[in-house]
PDB file of N, CA and C in Angstrom:
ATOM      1  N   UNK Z 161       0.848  -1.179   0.000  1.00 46.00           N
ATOM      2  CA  UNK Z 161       0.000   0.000   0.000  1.00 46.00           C
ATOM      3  C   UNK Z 161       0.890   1.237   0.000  1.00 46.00           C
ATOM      4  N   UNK Z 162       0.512   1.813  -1.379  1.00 48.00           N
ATOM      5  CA  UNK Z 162       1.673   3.293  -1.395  1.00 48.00           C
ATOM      6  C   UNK Z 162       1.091   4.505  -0.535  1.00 48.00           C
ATOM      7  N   UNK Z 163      -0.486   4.553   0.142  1.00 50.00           N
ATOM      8  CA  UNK Z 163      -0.909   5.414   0.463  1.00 50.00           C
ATOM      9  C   UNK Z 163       0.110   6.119   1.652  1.00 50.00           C
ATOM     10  N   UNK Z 164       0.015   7.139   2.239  1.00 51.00           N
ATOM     11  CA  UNK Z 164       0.598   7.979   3.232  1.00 51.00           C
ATOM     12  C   UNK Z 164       0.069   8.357   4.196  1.00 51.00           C
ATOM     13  N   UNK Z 165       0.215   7.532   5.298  1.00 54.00           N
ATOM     14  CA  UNK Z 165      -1.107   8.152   6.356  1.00 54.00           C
ATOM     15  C   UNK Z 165      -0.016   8.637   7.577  1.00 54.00           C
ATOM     16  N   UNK Z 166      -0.520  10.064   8.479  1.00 51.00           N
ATOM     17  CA  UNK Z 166      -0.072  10.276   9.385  1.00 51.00           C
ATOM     18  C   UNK Z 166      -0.286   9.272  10.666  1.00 51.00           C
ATOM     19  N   UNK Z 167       1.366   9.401  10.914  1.00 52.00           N
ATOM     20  CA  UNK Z 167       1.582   8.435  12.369  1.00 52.00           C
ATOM     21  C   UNK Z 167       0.838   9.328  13.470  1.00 52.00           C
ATOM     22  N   UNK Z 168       0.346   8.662  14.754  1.00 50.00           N
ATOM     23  CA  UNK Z 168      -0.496   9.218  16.107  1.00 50.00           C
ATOM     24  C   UNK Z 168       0.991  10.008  16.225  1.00 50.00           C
ATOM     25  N   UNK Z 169       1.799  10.556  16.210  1.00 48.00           N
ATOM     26  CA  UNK Z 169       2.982  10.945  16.921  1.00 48.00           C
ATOM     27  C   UNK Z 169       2.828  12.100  15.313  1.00 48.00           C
ATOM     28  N   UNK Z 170       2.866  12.074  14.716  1.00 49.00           N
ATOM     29  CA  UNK Z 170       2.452  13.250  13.750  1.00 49.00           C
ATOM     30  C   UNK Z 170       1.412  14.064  13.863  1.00 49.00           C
ATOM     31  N   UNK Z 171       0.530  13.337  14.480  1.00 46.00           N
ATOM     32  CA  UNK Z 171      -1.405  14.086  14.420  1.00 46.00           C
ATOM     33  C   UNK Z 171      -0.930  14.593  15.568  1.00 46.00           C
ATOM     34  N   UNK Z 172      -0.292  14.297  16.596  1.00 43.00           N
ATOM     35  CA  UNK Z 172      -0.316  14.785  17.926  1.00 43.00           C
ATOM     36  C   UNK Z 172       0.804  16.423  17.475  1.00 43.00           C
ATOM     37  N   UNK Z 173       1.612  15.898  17.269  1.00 41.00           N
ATOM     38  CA  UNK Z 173       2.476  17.192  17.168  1.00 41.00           C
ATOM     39  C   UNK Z 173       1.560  18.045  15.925  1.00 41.00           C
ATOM     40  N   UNK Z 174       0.885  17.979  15.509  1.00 48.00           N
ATOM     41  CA  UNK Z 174       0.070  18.501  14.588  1.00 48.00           C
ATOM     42  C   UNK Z 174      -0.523  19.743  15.489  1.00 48.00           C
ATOM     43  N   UNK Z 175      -1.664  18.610  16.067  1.00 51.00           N
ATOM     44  CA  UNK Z 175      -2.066  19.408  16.969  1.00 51.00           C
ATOM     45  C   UNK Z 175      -1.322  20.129  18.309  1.00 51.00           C
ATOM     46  N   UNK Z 176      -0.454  20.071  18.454  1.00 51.00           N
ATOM     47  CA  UNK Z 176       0.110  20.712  19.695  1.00 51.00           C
ATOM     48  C   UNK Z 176       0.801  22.245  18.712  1.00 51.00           C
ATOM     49  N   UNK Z 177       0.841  21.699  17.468  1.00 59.00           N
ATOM     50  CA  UNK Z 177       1.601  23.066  16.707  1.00 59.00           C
ATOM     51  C   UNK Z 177       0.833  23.955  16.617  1.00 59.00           C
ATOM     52  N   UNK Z 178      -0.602  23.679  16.429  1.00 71.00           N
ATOM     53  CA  UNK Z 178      -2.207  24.172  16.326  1.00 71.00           C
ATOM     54  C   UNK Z 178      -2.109  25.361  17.620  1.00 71.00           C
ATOM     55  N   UNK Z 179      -2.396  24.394  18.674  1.00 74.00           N
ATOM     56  CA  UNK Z 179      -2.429  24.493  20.457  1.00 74.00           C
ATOM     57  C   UNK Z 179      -1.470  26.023  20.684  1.00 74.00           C
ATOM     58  N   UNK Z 180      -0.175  26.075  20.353  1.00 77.00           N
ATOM     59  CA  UNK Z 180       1.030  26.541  20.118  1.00 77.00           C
ATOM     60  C   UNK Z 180       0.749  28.021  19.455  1.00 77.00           C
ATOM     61  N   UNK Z 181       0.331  27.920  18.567  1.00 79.00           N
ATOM     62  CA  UNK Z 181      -0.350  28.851  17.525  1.00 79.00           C
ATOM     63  C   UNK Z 181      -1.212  29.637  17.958  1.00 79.00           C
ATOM     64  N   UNK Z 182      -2.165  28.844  18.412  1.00 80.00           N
ATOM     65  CA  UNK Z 182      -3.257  29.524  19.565  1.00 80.00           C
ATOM     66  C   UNK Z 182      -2.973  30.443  20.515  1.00 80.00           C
ATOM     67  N   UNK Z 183      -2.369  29.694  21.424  1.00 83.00           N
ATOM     68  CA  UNK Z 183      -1.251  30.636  22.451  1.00 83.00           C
ATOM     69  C   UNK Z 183      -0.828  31.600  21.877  1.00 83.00           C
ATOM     70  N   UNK Z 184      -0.329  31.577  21.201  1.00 85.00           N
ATOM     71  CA  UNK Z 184       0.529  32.518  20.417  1.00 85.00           C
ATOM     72  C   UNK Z 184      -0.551  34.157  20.210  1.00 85.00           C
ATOM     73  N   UNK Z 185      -1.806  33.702  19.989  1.00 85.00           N
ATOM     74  CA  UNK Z 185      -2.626  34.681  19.853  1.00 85.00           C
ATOM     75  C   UNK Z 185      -3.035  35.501  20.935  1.00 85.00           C
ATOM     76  N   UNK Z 186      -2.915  34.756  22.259  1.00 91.00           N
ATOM     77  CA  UNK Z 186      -3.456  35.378  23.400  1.00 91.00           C
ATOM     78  C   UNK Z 186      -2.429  36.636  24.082  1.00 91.00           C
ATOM     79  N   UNK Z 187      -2.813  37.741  24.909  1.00 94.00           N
ATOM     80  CA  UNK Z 187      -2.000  38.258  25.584  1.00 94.00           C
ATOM     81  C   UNK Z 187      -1.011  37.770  25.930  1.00 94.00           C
ATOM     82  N   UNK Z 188      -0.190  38.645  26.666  1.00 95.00           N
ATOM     83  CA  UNK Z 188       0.691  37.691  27.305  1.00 95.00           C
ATOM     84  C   UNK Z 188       0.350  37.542  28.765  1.00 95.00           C
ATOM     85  N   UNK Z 189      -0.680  38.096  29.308  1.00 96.00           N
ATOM     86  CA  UNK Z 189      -1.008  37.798  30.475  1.00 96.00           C
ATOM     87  C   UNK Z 189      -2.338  36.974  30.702  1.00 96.00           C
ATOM     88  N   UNK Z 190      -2.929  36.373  29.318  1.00 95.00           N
ATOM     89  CA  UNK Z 190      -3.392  35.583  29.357  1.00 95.00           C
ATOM     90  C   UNK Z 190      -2.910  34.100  28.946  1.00 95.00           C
ATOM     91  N   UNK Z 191      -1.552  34.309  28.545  1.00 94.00           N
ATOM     92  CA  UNK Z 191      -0.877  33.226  28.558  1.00 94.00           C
ATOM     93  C   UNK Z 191      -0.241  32.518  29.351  1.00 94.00           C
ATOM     94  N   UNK Z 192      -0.098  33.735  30.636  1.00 95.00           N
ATOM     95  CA  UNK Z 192       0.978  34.034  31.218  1.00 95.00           C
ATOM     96  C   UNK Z 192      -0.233  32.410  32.573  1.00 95.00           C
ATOM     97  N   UNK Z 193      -1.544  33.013  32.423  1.00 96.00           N
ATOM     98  CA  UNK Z 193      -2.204  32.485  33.678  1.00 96.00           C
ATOM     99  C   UNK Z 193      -2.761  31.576  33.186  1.00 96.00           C
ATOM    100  N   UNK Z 194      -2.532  31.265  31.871  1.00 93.00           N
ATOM    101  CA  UNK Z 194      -3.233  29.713  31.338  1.00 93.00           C
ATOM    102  C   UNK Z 194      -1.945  28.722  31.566  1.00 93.00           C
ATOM    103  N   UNK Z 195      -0.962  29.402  31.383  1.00 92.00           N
ATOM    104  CA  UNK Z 195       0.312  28.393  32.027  1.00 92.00           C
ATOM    105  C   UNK Z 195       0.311  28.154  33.328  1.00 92.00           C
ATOM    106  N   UNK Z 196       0.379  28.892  34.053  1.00 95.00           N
ATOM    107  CA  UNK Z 196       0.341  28.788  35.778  1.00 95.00           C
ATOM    108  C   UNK Z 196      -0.633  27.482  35.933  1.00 95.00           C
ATOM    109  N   UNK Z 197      -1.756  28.232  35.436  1.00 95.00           N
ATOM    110  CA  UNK Z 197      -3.245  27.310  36.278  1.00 95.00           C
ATOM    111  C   UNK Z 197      -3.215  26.150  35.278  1.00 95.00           C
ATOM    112  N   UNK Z 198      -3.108  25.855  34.127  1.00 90.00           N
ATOM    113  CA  UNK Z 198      -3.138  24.339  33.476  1.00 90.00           C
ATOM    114  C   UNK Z 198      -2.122  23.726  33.249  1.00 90.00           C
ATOM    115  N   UNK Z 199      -0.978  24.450  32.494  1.00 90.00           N
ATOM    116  CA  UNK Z 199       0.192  23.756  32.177  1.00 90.00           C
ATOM    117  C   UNK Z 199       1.339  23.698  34.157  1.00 90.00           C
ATOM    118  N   UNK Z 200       1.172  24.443  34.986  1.00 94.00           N
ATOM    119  CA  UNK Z 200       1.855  24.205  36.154  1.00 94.00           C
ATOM    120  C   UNK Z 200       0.721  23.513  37.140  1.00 94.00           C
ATOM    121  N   UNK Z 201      -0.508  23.790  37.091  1.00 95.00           N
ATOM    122  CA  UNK Z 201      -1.182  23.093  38.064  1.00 95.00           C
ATOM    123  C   UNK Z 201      -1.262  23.814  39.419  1.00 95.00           C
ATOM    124  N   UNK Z 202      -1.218  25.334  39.218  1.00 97.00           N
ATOM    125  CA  UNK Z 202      -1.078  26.181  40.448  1.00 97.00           C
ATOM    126  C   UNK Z 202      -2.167  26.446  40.714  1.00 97.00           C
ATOM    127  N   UNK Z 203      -2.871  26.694  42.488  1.00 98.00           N
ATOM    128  CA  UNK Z 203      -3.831  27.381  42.976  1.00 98.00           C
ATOM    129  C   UNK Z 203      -4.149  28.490  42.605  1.00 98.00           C
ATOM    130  N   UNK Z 204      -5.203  29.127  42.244  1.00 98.00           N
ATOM    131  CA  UNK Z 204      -5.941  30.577  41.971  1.00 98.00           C
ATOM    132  C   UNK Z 204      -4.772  31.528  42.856  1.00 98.00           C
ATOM    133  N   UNK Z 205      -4.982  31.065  44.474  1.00 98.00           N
ATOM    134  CA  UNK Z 205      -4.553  31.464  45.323  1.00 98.00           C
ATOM    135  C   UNK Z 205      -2.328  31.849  44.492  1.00 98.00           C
ATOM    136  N   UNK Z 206      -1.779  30.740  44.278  1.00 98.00           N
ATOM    137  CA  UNK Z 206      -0.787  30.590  43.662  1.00 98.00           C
ATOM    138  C   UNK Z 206      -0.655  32.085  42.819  1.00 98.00           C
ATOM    139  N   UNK Z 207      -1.699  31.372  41.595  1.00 98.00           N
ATOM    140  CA  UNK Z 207      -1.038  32.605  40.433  1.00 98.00           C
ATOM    141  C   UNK Z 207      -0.998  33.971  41.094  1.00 98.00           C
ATOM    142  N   UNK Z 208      -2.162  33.962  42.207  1.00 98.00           N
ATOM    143  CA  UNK Z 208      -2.243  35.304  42.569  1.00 98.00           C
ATOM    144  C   UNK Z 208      -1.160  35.988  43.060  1.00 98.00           C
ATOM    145  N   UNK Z 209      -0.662  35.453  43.581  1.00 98.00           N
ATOM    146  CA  UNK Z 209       1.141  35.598  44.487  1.00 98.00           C
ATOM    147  C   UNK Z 209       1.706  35.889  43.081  1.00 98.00           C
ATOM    148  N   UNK Z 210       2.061  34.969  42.475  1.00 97.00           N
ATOM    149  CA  UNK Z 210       3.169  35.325  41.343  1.00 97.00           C
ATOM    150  C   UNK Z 210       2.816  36.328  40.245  1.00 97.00           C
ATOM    151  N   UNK Z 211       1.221  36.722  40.160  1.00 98.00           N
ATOM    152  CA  UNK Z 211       1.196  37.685  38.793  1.00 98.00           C
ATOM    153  C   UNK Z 211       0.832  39.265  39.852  1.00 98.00           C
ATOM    154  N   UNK Z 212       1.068  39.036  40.940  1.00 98.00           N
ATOM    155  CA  UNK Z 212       0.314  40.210  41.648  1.00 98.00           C
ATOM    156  C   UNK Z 212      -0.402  40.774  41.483  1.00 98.00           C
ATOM    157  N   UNK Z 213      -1.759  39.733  41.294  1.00 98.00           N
ATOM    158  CA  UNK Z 213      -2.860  40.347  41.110  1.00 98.00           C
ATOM    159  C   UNK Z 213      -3.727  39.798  42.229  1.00 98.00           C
ATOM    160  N   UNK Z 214      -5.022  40.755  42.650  1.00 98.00           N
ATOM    161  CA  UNK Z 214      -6.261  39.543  43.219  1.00 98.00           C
ATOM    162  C   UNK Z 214      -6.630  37.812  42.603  1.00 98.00           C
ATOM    163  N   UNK Z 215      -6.640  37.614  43.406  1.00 98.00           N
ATOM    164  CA  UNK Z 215      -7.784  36.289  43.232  1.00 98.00           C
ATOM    165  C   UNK Z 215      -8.855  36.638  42.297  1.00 98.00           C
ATOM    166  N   UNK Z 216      -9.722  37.657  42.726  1.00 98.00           N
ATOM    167  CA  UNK Z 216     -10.959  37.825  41.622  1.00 98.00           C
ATOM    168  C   UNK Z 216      -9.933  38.158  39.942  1.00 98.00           C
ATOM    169  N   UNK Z 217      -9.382  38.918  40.421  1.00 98.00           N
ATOM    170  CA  UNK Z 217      -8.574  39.462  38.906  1.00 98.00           C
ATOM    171  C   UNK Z 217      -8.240  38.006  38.154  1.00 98.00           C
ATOM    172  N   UNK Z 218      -7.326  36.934  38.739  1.00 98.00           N
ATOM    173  CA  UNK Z 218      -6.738  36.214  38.254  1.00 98.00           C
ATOM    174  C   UNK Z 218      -8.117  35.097  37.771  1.00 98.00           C
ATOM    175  N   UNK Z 219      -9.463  35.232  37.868  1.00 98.00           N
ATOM    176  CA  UNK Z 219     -10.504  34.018  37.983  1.00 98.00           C
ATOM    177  C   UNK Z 219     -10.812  34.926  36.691  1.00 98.00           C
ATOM    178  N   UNK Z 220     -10.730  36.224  36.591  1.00 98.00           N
ATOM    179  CA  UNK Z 220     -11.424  36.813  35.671  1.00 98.00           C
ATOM    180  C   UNK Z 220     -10.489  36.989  34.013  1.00 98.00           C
ATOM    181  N   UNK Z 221      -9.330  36.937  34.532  1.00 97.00           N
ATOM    182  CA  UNK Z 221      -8.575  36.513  33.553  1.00 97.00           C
ATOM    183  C   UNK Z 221      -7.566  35.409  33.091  1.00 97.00           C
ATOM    184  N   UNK Z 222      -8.511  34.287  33.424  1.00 97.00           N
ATOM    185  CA  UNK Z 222      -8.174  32.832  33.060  1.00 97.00           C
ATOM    186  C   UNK Z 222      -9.854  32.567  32.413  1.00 97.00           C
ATOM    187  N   UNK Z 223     -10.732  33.234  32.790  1.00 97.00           N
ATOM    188  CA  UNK Z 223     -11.955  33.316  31.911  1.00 97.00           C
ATOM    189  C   UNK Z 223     -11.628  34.044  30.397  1.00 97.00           C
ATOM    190  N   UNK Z 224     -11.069  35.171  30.660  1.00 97.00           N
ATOM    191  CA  UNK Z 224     -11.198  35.840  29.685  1.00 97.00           C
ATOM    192  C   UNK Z 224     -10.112  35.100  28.719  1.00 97.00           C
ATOM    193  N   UNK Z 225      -8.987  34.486  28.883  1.00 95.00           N
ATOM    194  CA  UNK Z 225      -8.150  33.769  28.288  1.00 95.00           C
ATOM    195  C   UNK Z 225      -8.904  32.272  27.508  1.00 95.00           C
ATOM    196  N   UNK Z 226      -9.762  31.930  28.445  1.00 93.00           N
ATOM    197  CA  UNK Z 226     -10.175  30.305  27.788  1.00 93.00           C
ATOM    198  C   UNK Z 226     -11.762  30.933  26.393  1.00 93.00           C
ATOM    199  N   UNK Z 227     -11.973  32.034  27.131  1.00 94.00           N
ATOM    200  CA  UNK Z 227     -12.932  32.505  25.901  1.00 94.00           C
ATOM    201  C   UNK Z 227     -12.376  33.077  24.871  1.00 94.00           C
ATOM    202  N   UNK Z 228     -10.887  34.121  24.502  1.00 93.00           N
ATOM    203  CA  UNK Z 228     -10.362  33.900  23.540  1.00 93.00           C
ATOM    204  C   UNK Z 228      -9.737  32.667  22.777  1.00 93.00           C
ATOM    205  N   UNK Z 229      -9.356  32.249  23.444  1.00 90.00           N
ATOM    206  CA  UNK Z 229      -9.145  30.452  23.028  1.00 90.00           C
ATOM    207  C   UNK Z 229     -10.172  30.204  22.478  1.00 90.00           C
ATOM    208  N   UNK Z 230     -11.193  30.522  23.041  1.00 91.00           N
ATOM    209  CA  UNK Z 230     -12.519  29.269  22.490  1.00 91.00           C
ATOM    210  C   UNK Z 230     -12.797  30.433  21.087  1.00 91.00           C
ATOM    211  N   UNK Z 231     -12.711  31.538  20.805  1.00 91.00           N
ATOM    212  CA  UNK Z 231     -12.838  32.184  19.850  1.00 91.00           C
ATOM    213  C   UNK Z 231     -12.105  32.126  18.853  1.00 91.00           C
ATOM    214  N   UNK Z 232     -10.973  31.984  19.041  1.00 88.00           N
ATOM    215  CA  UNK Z 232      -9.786  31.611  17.915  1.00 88.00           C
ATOM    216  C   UNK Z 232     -10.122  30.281  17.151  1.00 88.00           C
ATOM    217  N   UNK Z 233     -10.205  29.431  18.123  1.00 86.00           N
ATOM    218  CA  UNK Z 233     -10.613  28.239  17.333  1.00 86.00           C
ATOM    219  C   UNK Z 233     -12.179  27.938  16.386  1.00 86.00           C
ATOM    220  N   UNK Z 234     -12.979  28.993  16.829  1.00 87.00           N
ATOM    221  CA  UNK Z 234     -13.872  29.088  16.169  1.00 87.00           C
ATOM    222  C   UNK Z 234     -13.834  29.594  14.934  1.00 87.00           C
ATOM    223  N   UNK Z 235     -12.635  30.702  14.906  1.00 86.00           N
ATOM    224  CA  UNK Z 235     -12.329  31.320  13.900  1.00 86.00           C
ATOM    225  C   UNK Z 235     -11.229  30.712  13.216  1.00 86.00           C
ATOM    226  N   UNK Z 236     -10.648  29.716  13.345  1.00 82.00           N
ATOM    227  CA  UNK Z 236      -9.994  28.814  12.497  1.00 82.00           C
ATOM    228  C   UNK Z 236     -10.849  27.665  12.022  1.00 82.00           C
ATOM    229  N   UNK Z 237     -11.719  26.883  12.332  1.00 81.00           N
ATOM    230  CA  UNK Z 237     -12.176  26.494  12.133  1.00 81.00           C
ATOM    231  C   UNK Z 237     -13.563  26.719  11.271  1.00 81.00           C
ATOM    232  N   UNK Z 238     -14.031  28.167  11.301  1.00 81.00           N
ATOM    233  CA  UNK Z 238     -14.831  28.378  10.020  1.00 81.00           C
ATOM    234  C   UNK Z 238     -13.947  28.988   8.461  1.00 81.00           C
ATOM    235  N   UNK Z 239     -12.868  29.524   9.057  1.00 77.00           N
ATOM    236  CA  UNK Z 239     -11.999  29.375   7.876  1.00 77.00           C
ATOM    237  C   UNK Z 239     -11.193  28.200   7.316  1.00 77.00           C
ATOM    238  N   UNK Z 240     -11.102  27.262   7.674  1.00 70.00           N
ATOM    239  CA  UNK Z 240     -10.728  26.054   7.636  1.00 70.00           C
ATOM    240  C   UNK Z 240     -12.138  25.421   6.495  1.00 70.00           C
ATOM    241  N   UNK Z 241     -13.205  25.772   6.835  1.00 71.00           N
ATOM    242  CA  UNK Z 241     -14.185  25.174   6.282  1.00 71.00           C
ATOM    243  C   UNK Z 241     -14.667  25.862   4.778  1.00 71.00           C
ATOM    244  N   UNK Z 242     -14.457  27.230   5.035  1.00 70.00           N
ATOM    245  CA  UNK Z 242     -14.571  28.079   3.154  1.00 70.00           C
ATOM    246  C   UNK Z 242     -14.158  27.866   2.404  1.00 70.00           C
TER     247      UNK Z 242
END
């Protein structure tokens, strides 16, 4: 079979280049607290110490970060589809 199919270790880095890209779009202080709180696994309480901000501040902008996320991909994905 001459066909060419991507290996799971291709689709994955595919998507993480995607993921990557994404990031790439956000502030940097919404990047800054999507790393802390998902990619480090830190308490609200945590980021709050390290970005010196409130607690409410830091809840309000890890919202506002996962809703640009969720917008970007919406917007790749209807251009993806035209």
């Amino acid at each position: 079979d001459s066909r060419s199919t991507a290996s799971a270790e291709d689709q994955v880095l595919g998507q993480n280049g995607g993921a990557a890209a994404l990031l790439e779009g956000l502030a940097d202080d919404h990047r800054e607290v999507l790393a802390l709180r998902v990619v480090a696994d830190l308490s609200i309480e945590q980021v709050a110490g390290i970005m010196g901000k409130s607690q409410g501040a830091i809840k309000q902008l890890q919202r506002r970060a996962l809703q640009n996320l969720k917008d970007q991909t919406l917007r790749r994905n209807q251009a993806h589809h035209e």
